[in-house]
């Protein structure tokens, strides 16, 4: 009797979005307080989102739940990324005077980011003798996932692989960013934010808002949007380098 | 109520952006077009409506949280990564750090003297004194 009640409870929970929404929220909150509590974790630049992602993957793997089932519920959180992207117009608007003042360097920076990213990824992937379709999947990985997937498709890559590479790049960028800033002695929030947005898209922008400043977040969002747009336009022209 | 006004503005811009992207078959995601539309709207209006400001402040603080479901998605594509795990890890690490290094040096050079005016790092300011 008891087994069937638990069984039917499980059937209800796995069909309803409630469980994955709750787990996602708790994993993030838990990670947030854990990192706040232990200095060692924050010294490693570990972000609450990264820890939460690792925890959730572990839980899903242990319980044998598929990502598809988890996403049925978690899509409600995922959906808010849309309005959150639109929202980035507000901090950009707040800093419009600054952006107008450095229009030319910004445009140079955007072009530089697209070219440097393309040649670094294509060069390294070719060096490692990866097949051409994998090289193409690597090329757009520094931009926001939906743009990266579209570009990957149009230059002969595998969109699903690009999605994963783009997400991992975002996570890696949150670790390496602060190290690079320390190494180069970068202090300026505009440089930091722009770098984070250009190299690790949304993850970098979220990190800029959370652990640098609103100013850095605004420029990170700006870089993310502009580098994404420029990549969609420029990368198909660089396709000749992929073989 | 202002919170809902802000939400309505954001969703409205996303809706227009999403429809534009689909209608013209653009390779750019709808929300990015929505962001451009909102920016143009704010420039025409000349200020940020109160409701939008409240919603924005709430969303910016928890932006990273919204990426968790997408991040867990790495597990769905794990089979594609597993085959070349080591080379993928090395390439991603080197190219990301390399790009960041390039960006810092490049932006410093191109932005040049304009940089000194907006350093918000209090520790650094203290050291400068």
Short mmCIF file of C-alpha atoms in Angstrom, two decimals, chain A residues 147-233:
data_model
loop_
_atom_site.label_atom_id
_atom_site.label_comp_id
_atom_site.label_asym_id
_atom_site.label_seq_id
_atom_site.Cartn_x
_atom_site.Cartn_y
_atom_site.Cartn_z
CA UNK A 147 23.22 33.20 -32.06
CA UNK A 148 26.05 30.65 -31.79
CA UNK A 149 23.71 27.81 -32.79
CA UNK A 150 22.38 29.70 -35.82
CA UNK A 151 25.87 30.66 -37.01
CA UNK A 152 27.15 27.12 -36.45
CA UNK A 153 24.37 25.77 -38.66
CA UNK A 154 25.13 28.23 -41.45
CA UNK A 155 28.89 27.47 -41.54
CA UNK A 156 28.46 23.70 -41.46
CA UNK A 157 28.85 22.97 -37.76
CA UNK A 158 26.73 20.88 -35.38
CA UNK A 159 24.29 23.26 -33.55
CA UNK A 160 23.80 20.96 -30.52
CA UNK A 161 27.56 20.67 -30.01
CA UNK A 162 27.95 24.44 -30.39
CA UNK A 163 25.25 24.99 -27.75
CA UNK A 164 27.21 22.87 -25.26
CA UNK A 165 30.55 24.48 -26.20
CA UNK A 166 29.05 27.96 -25.84
CA UNK A 167 27.66 27.16 -22.38
CA UNK A 168 30.96 25.65 -21.21
CA UNK A 169 32.83 28.69 -22.61
CA UNK A 170 30.57 30.94 -20.55
CA UNK A 171 31.39 28.95 -17.42
CA UNK A 172 35.14 28.77 -18.15
CA UNK A 173 35.22 32.51 -18.85
CA UNK A 174 33.92 33.24 -15.34
CA UNK A 175 36.94 31.37 -13.93
CA UNK A 176 39.63 32.69 -16.25
CA UNK A 177 38.33 36.28 -16.43
CA UNK A 178 39.34 37.35 -12.90
CA UNK A 179 42.70 35.58 -13.33
CA UNK A 180 43.39 37.46 -16.57
CA UNK A 181 42.39 40.74 -14.89
CA UNK A 182 44.77 40.02 -12.02
CA UNK A 183 47.57 39.05 -14.41
CA UNK A 184 47.23 42.19 -16.53
CA UNK A 185 46.40 44.47 -13.60
CA UNK A 186 43.13 45.52 -15.25
CA UNK A 187 41.12 47.76 -12.93
CA UNK A 188 38.81 49.64 -15.22
CA UNK A 189 35.24 48.40 -15.02
CA UNK A 190 34.54 49.21 -18.65
CA UNK A 191 37.47 47.10 -19.85
CA UNK A 192 36.52 44.27 -17.48
CA UNK A 193 32.85 44.31 -18.44
CA UNK A 194 33.53 44.56 -22.16
CA UNK A 195 35.99 41.65 -21.96
CA UNK A 196 33.57 39.45 -20.02
CA UNK A 197 30.69 40.11 -22.41
CA UNK A 198 32.80 39.58 -25.52
CA UNK A 199 34.39 36.35 -24.26
CA UNK A 200 31.69 34.62 -22.25
CA UNK A 201 28.38 36.20 -23.30
CA UNK A 202 25.49 35.90 -20.79
CA UNK A 203 27.49 34.15 -18.08
CA UNK A 204 30.09 36.90 -18.27
CA UNK A 205 27.39 39.57 -18.11
CA UNK A 206 25.72 37.95 -15.12
CA UNK A 207 29.10 37.74 -13.38
CA UNK A 208 29.92 41.36 -14.22
CA UNK A 209 26.66 42.52 -12.63
CA UNK A 210 27.11 40.28 -9.60
CA UNK A 211 30.79 40.63 -8.76
CA UNK A 212 32.13 43.74 -10.53
CA UNK A 213 29.55 46.54 -10.84
CA UNK A 214 26.45 47.74 -12.69
CA UNK A 215 28.77 49.77 -14.95
CA UNK A 216 30.71 46.61 -15.88
CA UNK A 217 27.43 44.76 -16.37
CA UNK A 218 26.16 47.43 -18.77
CA UNK A 219 29.28 47.25 -20.92
CA UNK A 220 29.28 43.47 -20.73
CA UNK A 221 25.69 43.39 -22.01
CA UNK A 222 26.61 45.86 -24.73
CA UNK A 223 29.61 43.75 -25.80
CA UNK A 224 27.55 40.56 -25.70
CA UNK A 225 24.85 41.98 -27.97
CA UNK A 226 27.19 43.74 -30.43
CA UNK A 227 29.76 40.93 -30.65
CA UNK A 228 26.88 38.48 -31.16
CA UNK A 229 25.45 40.57 -34.00
CA UNK A 230 28.88 41.12 -35.59
CA UNK A 231 29.71 37.40 -35.34
CA UNK A 232 26.48 36.48 -37.16
CA UNK A 233 27.50 38.87 -39.96
#
